Short mmCIF file of C-alpha atoms and ligand atoms in Angstrom, two decimals:
data_model
loop_
_atom_site.label_atom_id
_atom_site.label_comp_id
_atom_site.label_asym_id
_atom_site.label_seq_id
_atom_site.Cartn_x
_atom_site.Cartn_y
_atom_site.Cartn_z
CA MET A 33 18.79 132.69 210.86
CA SER A 34 18.27 131.43 207.82
CA LYS A 35 15.74 128.63 207.02
CA GLU A 36 16.85 124.99 206.58
CA ARG A 37 17.11 123.78 203.28
CA VAL A 38 16.02 120.47 201.69
CA VAL A 39 16.92 119.01 198.81
CA LEU A 40 14.36 117.02 196.75
CA ALA A 41 14.84 114.15 194.29
CA TYR A 42 11.96 115.44 191.72
CA SER A 43 10.56 113.89 188.71
CA GLY A 44 8.20 116.33 188.06
CA GLY A 45 5.33 113.91 189.01
CA LEU A 46 2.08 114.83 191.22
CA ASP A 47 3.66 113.41 194.14
CA THR A 48 7.14 115.07 194.23
CA SER A 49 5.22 118.30 192.90
CA VAL A 50 2.91 118.64 196.26
CA ALA A 51 6.17 117.42 198.20
CA ILE A 52 7.53 120.94 197.47
CA PRO A 53 5.08 123.12 199.04
CA TYR A 54 4.06 120.65 201.78
CA LEU A 55 7.87 120.21 202.91
CA ALA A 56 8.46 123.84 202.84
CA GLU A 57 5.18 124.25 205.22
CA GLU A 58 5.63 121.20 207.33
CA LEU A 59 9.36 121.41 208.06
CA ASN A 60 9.76 125.40 207.64
CA ALA A 61 12.36 125.17 205.26
CA GLU A 62 13.26 126.05 201.73
CA VAL A 63 12.97 123.60 198.90
CA VAL A 64 15.50 122.78 196.44
CA ALA A 65 14.46 120.53 193.37
CA VAL A 66 16.64 118.49 191.78
CA ALA A 67 15.66 116.68 188.42
CA ILE A 68 18.15 113.99 187.14
CA ASP A 69 18.31 113.37 183.19
CA LEU A 70 19.20 109.81 183.10
CA GLY A 71 17.92 109.51 179.59
CA GLN A 72 14.18 108.79 180.78
CA GLY A 73 12.97 110.48 177.60
CA GLY A 74 9.37 111.50 177.47
CA GLU A 75 8.94 115.22 179.02
CA ASP A 76 11.35 117.94 178.66
CA LEU A 77 13.29 118.53 181.62
CA GLU A 78 13.40 122.19 181.33
CA VAL A 79 9.40 121.84 181.58
CA VAL A 80 10.12 119.92 184.42
CA ARG A 81 12.35 122.40 186.07
CA GLN A 82 9.97 125.33 185.56
CA ARG A 83 7.14 123.28 187.15
CA ALA A 84 9.29 123.03 190.41
CA GLU A 85 9.62 126.63 190.18
CA GLY A 86 5.86 127.01 189.94
CA CYS A 87 5.29 124.51 193.00
CA GLY A 88 7.45 127.01 195.24
CA ALA A 89 11.15 125.63 194.90
CA VAL A 90 13.80 128.47 195.78
CA ALA A 91 15.79 126.68 193.38
CA ALA A 92 15.33 123.69 190.53
CA GLU A 93 18.08 122.25 188.51
CA VAL A 94 18.46 119.65 186.19
CA VAL A 95 21.78 117.43 186.11
CA ASP A 96 22.54 115.94 182.67
CA ALA A 97 23.63 112.66 183.91
CA ARG A 98 23.10 110.44 180.78
CA GLU A 99 26.68 109.55 179.67
CA GLU A 100 27.86 109.00 183.39
CA PHE A 101 24.76 106.83 183.97
CA ALA A 102 25.72 104.73 180.86
CA VAL A 103 29.55 104.33 181.78
CA ASP A 104 29.77 103.97 185.27
CA TYR A 105 26.29 101.99 185.90
CA CYS A 106 24.73 100.64 182.92
CA TYR A 107 28.40 99.37 181.46
CA PRO A 108 29.47 97.68 184.49
CA ALA A 109 25.98 95.97 184.75
CA VAL A 110 26.89 94.49 181.22
CA ALA A 111 30.37 93.36 182.81
CA ALA A 112 28.36 91.54 185.40
CA ASN A 113 25.98 89.86 183.23
CA ALA A 114 23.63 91.41 185.80
CA LEU A 115 19.96 89.95 185.77
CA TYR A 116 18.17 89.88 189.28
CA MET A 117 16.77 86.69 189.71
CA ASP A 118 18.06 85.58 186.28
CA ARG A 119 15.65 88.17 184.50
CA TYR A 120 15.52 91.81 185.80
CA PRO A 121 18.32 93.78 184.38
CA LEU A 122 18.14 96.09 187.43
CA VAL A 123 16.97 99.25 185.43
CA SER A 124 15.66 101.08 188.99
CA ALA A 125 18.42 99.60 191.13
CA LEU A 126 21.33 101.02 188.98
CA SER A 127 19.74 104.69 188.82
CA ARG A 128 19.29 104.96 192.43
CA PRO A 129 22.74 105.52 193.50
CA LEU A 130 23.53 107.78 190.86
CA ILE A 131 20.56 109.72 192.08
CA VAL A 132 21.90 109.66 195.38
CA LYS A 133 25.27 110.83 194.55
CA HIS A 134 23.96 114.10 192.69
CA LEU A 135 21.54 114.73 195.60
CA ALA A 136 24.37 114.78 198.08
CA GLN A 137 26.28 116.93 195.73
CA ALA A 138 23.24 119.48 195.55
CA ALA A 139 23.06 119.04 199.31
CA ILE A 140 26.62 120.62 199.38
CA LYS A 141 25.95 123.30 196.95
CA HIS A 142 22.84 124.62 198.53
CA SER A 143 24.06 123.99 201.98
CA ALA A 144 21.19 121.74 202.77
CA THR A 145 20.47 119.28 205.50
CA VAL A 146 17.87 117.74 204.41
CA VAL A 147 17.18 115.09 201.36
CA SER A 148 13.87 114.01 200.39
CA HIS A 149 12.55 111.56 198.06
CA GLY A 150 8.98 110.37 196.79
CA CYS A 151 9.21 106.60 197.66
CA THR A 152 6.89 104.86 199.51
CA GLY A 153 7.64 102.34 202.56
CA LYS A 154 7.09 99.11 200.50
CA GLY A 155 9.73 99.46 197.93
CA ASN A 156 13.21 98.67 197.02
CA ASP A 157 13.88 102.47 196.19
CA GLN A 158 13.53 104.00 199.38
CA VAL A 159 16.31 101.71 200.51
CA ARG A 160 18.41 102.45 197.87
CA PHE A 161 18.14 105.77 198.36
CA GLU A 162 18.81 105.88 202.08
CA ALA A 163 21.56 103.53 202.15
CA GLY A 164 23.29 105.24 199.46
CA LEU A 165 23.05 108.35 201.64
CA ALA A 166 24.06 106.68 204.48
CA ALA A 167 27.41 105.92 202.65
CA LEU A 168 27.97 109.14 200.71
CA ALA A 169 26.43 111.52 202.96
CA PRO A 170 25.79 110.49 206.54
CA HIS A 171 25.15 113.91 208.12
CA LEU A 172 22.16 114.47 205.82
CA SER A 173 18.93 113.52 207.43
CA VAL A 174 15.83 112.00 204.99
CA VAL A 175 12.38 112.91 204.62
CA ALA A 176 9.86 110.60 202.38
CA PRO A 177 6.77 112.08 202.42
CA ALA A 178 4.65 109.52 200.86
CA ARG A 179 6.07 107.16 203.58
CA ASP A 180 6.38 109.25 206.30
CA PHE A 181 3.46 111.56 206.09
CA ALA A 182 1.21 108.54 204.57
CA TRP A 183 0.58 110.64 201.33
CA THR A 184 -1.86 108.70 199.27
CA ARG A 185 -2.77 109.72 195.68
CA ASP A 186 -6.09 111.34 196.41
CA LYS A 187 -4.47 113.01 199.26
CA ALA A 188 -2.09 114.58 196.70
CA ILE A 189 -4.81 115.44 194.22
CA ALA A 190 -6.76 117.15 196.39
CA TYR A 191 -3.60 119.23 197.98
CA ALA A 192 -2.56 120.18 194.40
CA GLN A 193 -6.02 121.34 193.40
CA LYS A 194 -6.54 123.65 196.63
CA ARG A 195 -3.03 125.17 196.06
CA ASP A 196 -3.58 125.57 192.18
CA LEU A 197 -0.32 123.89 191.87
CA PRO A 198 0.72 123.92 187.78
CA ILE A 199 0.38 120.02 187.69
CA ASP A 200 -2.24 118.24 185.42
CA VAL A 201 -3.80 115.95 188.10
CA THR A 202 -5.75 114.05 185.53
CA THR A 203 -3.01 112.66 183.45
CA LYS A 204 -1.47 110.44 186.66
CA SER A 205 -1.18 106.74 185.13
CA PRO A 206 -2.55 103.78 186.66
CA TYR A 207 0.76 102.20 187.16
CA SER A 208 3.69 103.21 188.88
CA ILE A 209 6.35 103.74 186.29
CA ASP A 210 10.17 104.22 186.50
CA GLN A 211 12.07 104.89 183.53
CA ASN A 212 15.69 105.63 182.21
CA LEU A 213 18.00 104.79 179.59
CA TRP A 214 18.56 101.07 180.52
CA GLY A 215 14.90 100.58 180.47
CA ARG A 216 11.50 100.87 181.91
CA ALA A 217 9.52 99.32 185.11
CA VAL A 218 5.67 99.23 185.38
CA GLU A 219 4.10 97.87 188.06
CA THR A 220 0.55 98.23 190.09
CA GLY A 221 -2.73 98.74 188.65
CA PHE A 222 -4.45 95.49 186.97
CA LEU A 223 -0.65 94.19 186.82
CA GLU A 224 -1.35 93.23 190.78
CA ASP A 225 -3.50 90.50 189.78
CA LEU A 226 -1.14 87.88 188.87
CA GLY A 227 -3.35 85.99 186.31
CA ASN A 228 -3.58 89.30 184.30
CA ALA A 229 -1.50 89.39 180.90
CA PRO A 230 0.17 92.70 180.20
CA ILE A 231 -1.70 94.62 177.95
CA GLU A 232 0.24 96.28 174.71
CA ASP A 233 -0.45 99.87 176.15
CA ILE A 234 1.82 99.35 179.24
CA TYR A 235 4.84 99.09 176.89
CA SER A 236 6.83 102.02 175.37
CA TYR A 237 10.39 101.00 174.48
CA THR A 238 9.40 97.88 172.63
CA ALA A 239 6.90 96.84 169.62
CA ASP A 240 4.92 94.16 170.06
CA PRO A 241 7.03 91.17 169.27
CA ALA A 242 4.04 89.00 167.64
CA GLN A 243 3.63 91.55 164.81
CA PRO A 244 5.29 90.11 161.68
CA ARG A 245 8.43 92.21 160.24
CA ASP A 246 11.79 91.62 158.94
CA GLY A 247 14.41 90.87 161.39
CA ASP A 248 17.65 93.09 162.06
CA THR A 249 20.89 92.02 162.47
CA VAL A 250 23.73 94.23 164.64
CA VAL A 251 27.36 93.48 165.24
CA ILE A 252 28.46 94.71 168.75
CA SER A 253 31.94 95.29 169.35
CA PHE A 254 33.76 95.20 172.88
CA ASP A 255 37.03 96.30 174.46
CA GLY A 256 37.69 94.91 177.69
CA GLY A 257 34.02 93.81 178.64
CA ARG A 258 32.88 97.12 177.63
CA PRO A 259 30.53 97.53 174.21
CA VAL A 260 32.49 100.31 171.87
CA ALA A 261 30.77 100.11 168.74
CA LEU A 262 27.87 99.15 166.88
CA ASP A 263 28.24 97.87 163.09
CA GLY A 264 31.60 99.01 163.38
CA GLU A 265 30.70 102.37 164.12
CA THR A 266 32.35 103.77 167.52
CA LYS A 267 29.90 105.43 169.75
CA THR A 268 29.49 106.57 173.39
CA ALA A 269 27.91 104.55 175.80
CA PHE A 270 24.79 106.77 175.98
CA GLU A 271 24.75 106.80 171.98
CA LEU A 272 25.35 103.15 171.75
CA ILE A 273 22.43 102.29 174.37
CA SER A 274 20.32 104.83 172.82
CA GLU A 275 20.62 103.03 169.41
CA LEU A 276 20.17 99.63 170.24
CA ASN A 277 17.20 100.43 172.56
CA TYR A 278 15.73 101.69 169.33
CA ARG A 279 16.75 98.83 167.35
CA ALA A 280 16.08 96.01 169.67
CA GLY A 281 12.86 97.66 170.95
CA GLN A 282 11.58 97.81 167.49
CA GLN A 283 12.04 93.92 167.21
CA GLY A 284 10.35 93.49 170.50
CA VAL A 285 13.37 92.47 172.49
CA GLY A 286 13.75 92.82 176.18
CA ARG A 287 9.83 92.33 177.29
CA ILE A 288 9.91 90.84 181.05
CA ASP A 289 6.99 89.87 182.98
CA MET A 290 7.86 88.52 186.28
CA VAL A 291 7.33 88.10 190.15
CA GLU A 292 10.05 89.32 192.01
CA ASP A 293 11.35 89.16 195.70
CA ARG A 294 11.76 92.60 196.75
CA LEU A 295 14.26 93.60 199.68
CA VAL A 296 11.29 94.61 202.00
CA GLY A 297 10.09 90.80 202.01
CA ILE A 298 7.12 90.84 199.82
CA LYS A 299 6.70 89.57 196.40
CA SER A 300 5.45 91.87 193.57
CA ARG A 301 4.55 91.66 189.99
CA GLU A 302 6.74 93.82 187.49
CA VAL A 303 6.49 94.17 183.93
CA TYR A 304 9.98 95.30 182.46
CA GLU A 305 11.28 96.39 179.00
CA SER A 306 14.99 96.72 178.58
CA PRO A 307 15.96 96.15 174.87
CA ALA A 308 19.60 97.30 174.80
CA GLY A 309 20.04 95.77 178.32
CA ILE A 310 18.94 92.16 177.42
CA ALA A 311 20.59 92.49 173.89
CA LEU A 312 24.06 93.79 175.44
CA ILE A 313 24.08 90.91 178.19
CA ALA A 314 23.20 88.29 175.84
CA ALA A 315 26.23 89.63 173.52
CA HIS A 316 28.52 89.98 176.43
CA GLN A 317 27.73 86.42 177.91
CA GLU A 318 28.83 85.15 174.64
CA LEU A 319 32.21 86.81 174.56
CA GLU A 320 32.80 85.71 177.69
CA ASN A 321 31.96 82.03 176.86
CA ILE A 322 34.86 82.36 174.13
CA THR A 323 37.35 84.31 176.04
CA LEU A 324 37.25 83.43 179.82
CA GLU A 325 39.10 80.32 180.90
CA ARG A 326 36.63 77.54 182.34
CA GLU A 327 36.98 77.90 186.09
CA GLN A 328 37.41 81.72 185.94
CA ALA A 329 33.75 81.71 184.16
CA ARG A 330 32.37 78.98 186.51
CA PHE A 331 33.28 81.16 189.60
CA LYS A 332 32.34 84.52 187.65
CA ARG A 333 28.72 83.14 187.54
CA GLY A 334 28.32 83.34 191.17
CA VAL A 335 30.24 86.71 191.62
CA ASP A 336 27.83 87.93 188.82
CA GLN A 337 24.60 86.76 191.05
CA ARG A 338 26.10 88.35 193.94
CA TRP A 339 26.68 91.58 192.65
CA GLY A 340 23.32 91.48 191.34
CA GLU A 341 21.47 91.09 194.52
CA MET A 342 23.90 93.77 196.19
CA VAL A 343 22.84 96.24 193.58
CA TYR A 344 19.05 94.93 193.84
CA ASP A 345 19.65 95.45 197.52
CA GLY A 346 20.35 98.96 197.79
CA LEU A 347 24.19 98.41 198.68
CA TRP A 348 26.10 99.96 195.54
CA PHE A 349 28.04 101.99 197.61
CA SER A 350 29.45 99.10 200.07
CA PRO A 351 32.70 96.99 200.58
CA LEU A 352 31.41 93.36 199.40
CA LYS A 353 29.99 94.95 196.04
CA ASP A 354 33.52 97.17 195.24
CA SER A 355 35.47 93.95 195.88
CA LEU A 356 33.27 91.75 193.54
CA GLU A 357 33.77 94.46 191.12
CA ALA A 358 37.51 94.26 191.64
CA PHE A 359 37.12 90.59 190.56
CA ILE A 360 34.81 91.40 187.75
CA ASP A 361 37.19 93.77 186.40
CA HIS A 362 40.00 91.48 186.43
CA THR A 363 37.96 89.01 184.33
CA GLN A 364 37.21 91.63 181.55
CA LYS A 365 41.01 91.82 180.57
CA HIS A 366 40.43 89.74 177.40
CA VAL A 367 36.64 90.27 176.74
CA THR A 368 37.28 92.04 173.51
CA GLY A 369 35.73 91.07 170.22
CA ASP A 370 32.61 91.42 168.09
CA ILE A 371 29.41 89.68 168.35
CA ARG A 372 26.69 89.41 165.97
CA LEU A 373 23.03 89.23 167.12
CA HIS A 374 20.04 88.62 165.18
CA LEU A 375 17.27 90.88 166.63
CA HIS A 376 13.70 89.36 165.66
CA ALA A 377 10.04 88.44 167.22
CA GLY A 378 11.42 89.38 171.00
CA LYS A 379 14.41 87.82 170.95
CA ALA A 380 18.16 88.75 170.76
CA THR A 381 19.98 85.37 169.25
CA VAL A 382 23.84 85.32 168.88
CA THR A 383 24.62 84.31 165.43
CA GLY A 384 28.70 84.96 165.04
CA ARG A 385 31.35 85.58 167.22
CA TRP A 386 35.05 86.79 166.53
CA SER A 387 37.89 87.66 168.95
CA ASP A 388 41.61 87.54 169.13
CA ALA A 389 41.61 86.90 172.62
CA SER A 390 39.46 83.79 171.82
CA LEU A 391 40.13 80.67 173.59
CA TYR A 392 38.49 78.57 171.22
CA ASP A 393 40.97 76.53 169.32
CA PHE A 394 39.70 74.92 166.09
CA ASP A 395 42.22 72.16 165.57
CA LEU A 396 41.15 71.06 168.84
CA ALA A 397 37.71 70.93 168.72
CA THR A 398 37.17 69.89 164.98
CA TYR A 399 35.99 66.37 164.30
CA ASP A 400 37.37 66.72 160.66
CA GLU A 401 40.70 66.39 159.35
CA GLY A 402 43.62 68.31 161.16
CA ASP A 403 42.33 67.26 164.46
CA THR A 404 45.42 67.73 167.24
CA PHE A 405 43.37 66.81 170.11
CA ASP A 406 44.94 63.44 171.44
CA GLN A 407 42.69 61.19 172.28
CA SER A 408 44.90 58.68 173.90
CA HIS A 409 45.17 61.06 177.00
CA ALA A 410 41.59 61.00 177.59
CA LYS A 411 41.23 57.16 178.62
CA GLY A 412 43.56 57.88 181.68
CA PHE A 413 42.25 61.22 182.41
CA VAL A 414 38.53 59.84 182.76
CA GLU A 415 39.55 56.95 184.87
CA LEU A 416 41.11 59.09 187.49
CA TRP A 417 38.50 61.72 187.21
CA SER A 418 36.07 59.10 188.25
CA MET A 419 38.25 57.85 190.75
CA PRO A 420 36.60 59.22 193.97
CA ALA A 421 33.08 59.03 193.28
CA LYS A 422 33.82 55.23 192.14
CA LEU A 423 35.29 54.90 195.61
CA ALA A 424 32.55 56.37 197.36
CA ALA A 425 30.13 54.20 195.63
CA GLU A 426 31.78 50.78 196.42
CA ARG A 427 31.96 52.10 200.33
CA ASN A 428 28.14 52.67 200.28
CA GLU A 429 27.89 49.00 198.90
CA ARG A 430 30.24 47.88 201.51
CA VAL A 431 28.48 49.59 204.41
CA LYS A 432 25.19 48.49 203.55
CA LYS A 433 26.17 44.85 203.41
CA GLY A 434 27.61 45.27 206.81
CA GLU A 435 24.16 46.47 208.23
N1 LIG B 123 10.78 96.54 191.46
C1 LIG B 123 11.63 97.24 190.69
C2 LIG B 123 13.22 97.57 191.48
O1 LIG B 123 12.84 97.41 192.75
C3 LIG B 123 10.97 98.85 189.84
C4 LIG B 123 11.28 99.71 190.96
C5 LIG B 123 10.41 100.66 190.18
N2 LIG B 123 10.02 101.69 190.80
C6 LIG B 123 9.08 102.62 190.78
N3 LIG B 123 9.14 103.87 191.69
N4 LIG B 123 8.10 102.34 190.16
O2 LIG B 123 14.16 97.81 191.23
#
C-alpha cells in the first residue's frame, strides 16, 4: 500500500523545514511542501522550494497567488475599510484563507489526506487554517507539529542539526514575523513587554516617519470601490498595492503598535506596517464619505466592523461573512472617483476628492452667494425632530414631582 500523503504549508523557515522529516517519520507518510507567494518578498521562493526538497519533501511547489491575493482578498478589505479594533488592517488574517484554498487544491492534486501547518496553539492563525479547511475540505485531517507535538525553538534547532537539514539555524529572528503584500506583522521578543518602544530594526516596509524629507502626493482612482489607477495610470491590483507600499512606505505611513484581543482570549502586543493598506483605506473611506447616502454610510460602518471581526476570527468562508459582503458590494456601486493623498511624516492625509457620483452639492452647502438651501424649512424640521426627546424630558419632570 502506498504511503499517506501530507500537504504542508511551507514557509522555508526553521519550524516548517524541521516538520518535513518529522512528519514523514511520525506519520509514516510522504510530505508535499507547498509555498504560497503572497508578495511577501525577501527570500527567492525557488530557493525555498529547493530547501523543502533538501529536507526530504517528495514534492515541493510554489503557487504564485499574488494577483489573486490582491484582487480577491486585499480589495474586499478596502471595500470594507477593514481595520480590526479600528487599527489592524488584517494582514495575516486575509492571507490564511487563500493559503488554505491552495492547500486544499494541492491535497486533491497529490491525493493527500492530511494537511499540516506551523502554527502554535496560542494564536489566531491555527483557527484560520482549520476553520477554513473545515469549510473547504472537511475530509482532510490536520496536524500542527508546533502545537500538537509541543515543538520548541531549541528542539527544532537540535533536530535540524542532528539531521543536517539544509537550513541556517542561526538566522532565526527573535521575533515572529508574518509578511505579505498587505503588510507585515511583528510580535514576540522584547515587544512582549508593553512598556518597550519598538526599535527601528523591526520595520522593513516603512522608513522612519521622524526623518525629515519631502512629502509625496498621489492620486488614487477607484471604480466601484476598487482602486484601479495611481496618478492616472491603470494598474493591476498587485502592481497598485506594490507601488503604493513603496511610496507610502518611504514616508513612514502605516506603522501600528497595538495591544490586540486574540480570538483565543489573550491580549497580545503587535507591531504592524501596512503602508498601502492604510493609504488605500483612508482614500476609500473619504470617497465613501462623498458618494454614500447618509443612512447607508452609517449602517455600513457597523457592517464593516463586523466583516473585519469575522475575518480576524477565521470565518472567511462562512455564511454571515458572505452576507455582509453582499451588502458591502451593493454599497460600492457609486464609489467611483479620485482621491488625492498627501503622504508625509507617517500620515496619509486626504487633500482632494472628485467624483461624478458625488452627493456633495455645492449650491446646497455654500455659505456664499447662490445658496439653494431653503432655510425656512429648517425651523419646523428642528421642532418635530426634537419632539420625542422634549416629551420624554417633560414626562421625567412630571413623574419626579409626583414622587
Ligand atoms: N496577531 C496577528 C493576527 O492574528 C498577526 C499574526 C501574525 N502571525 C505570525 N505567525 N506571526 O492576525
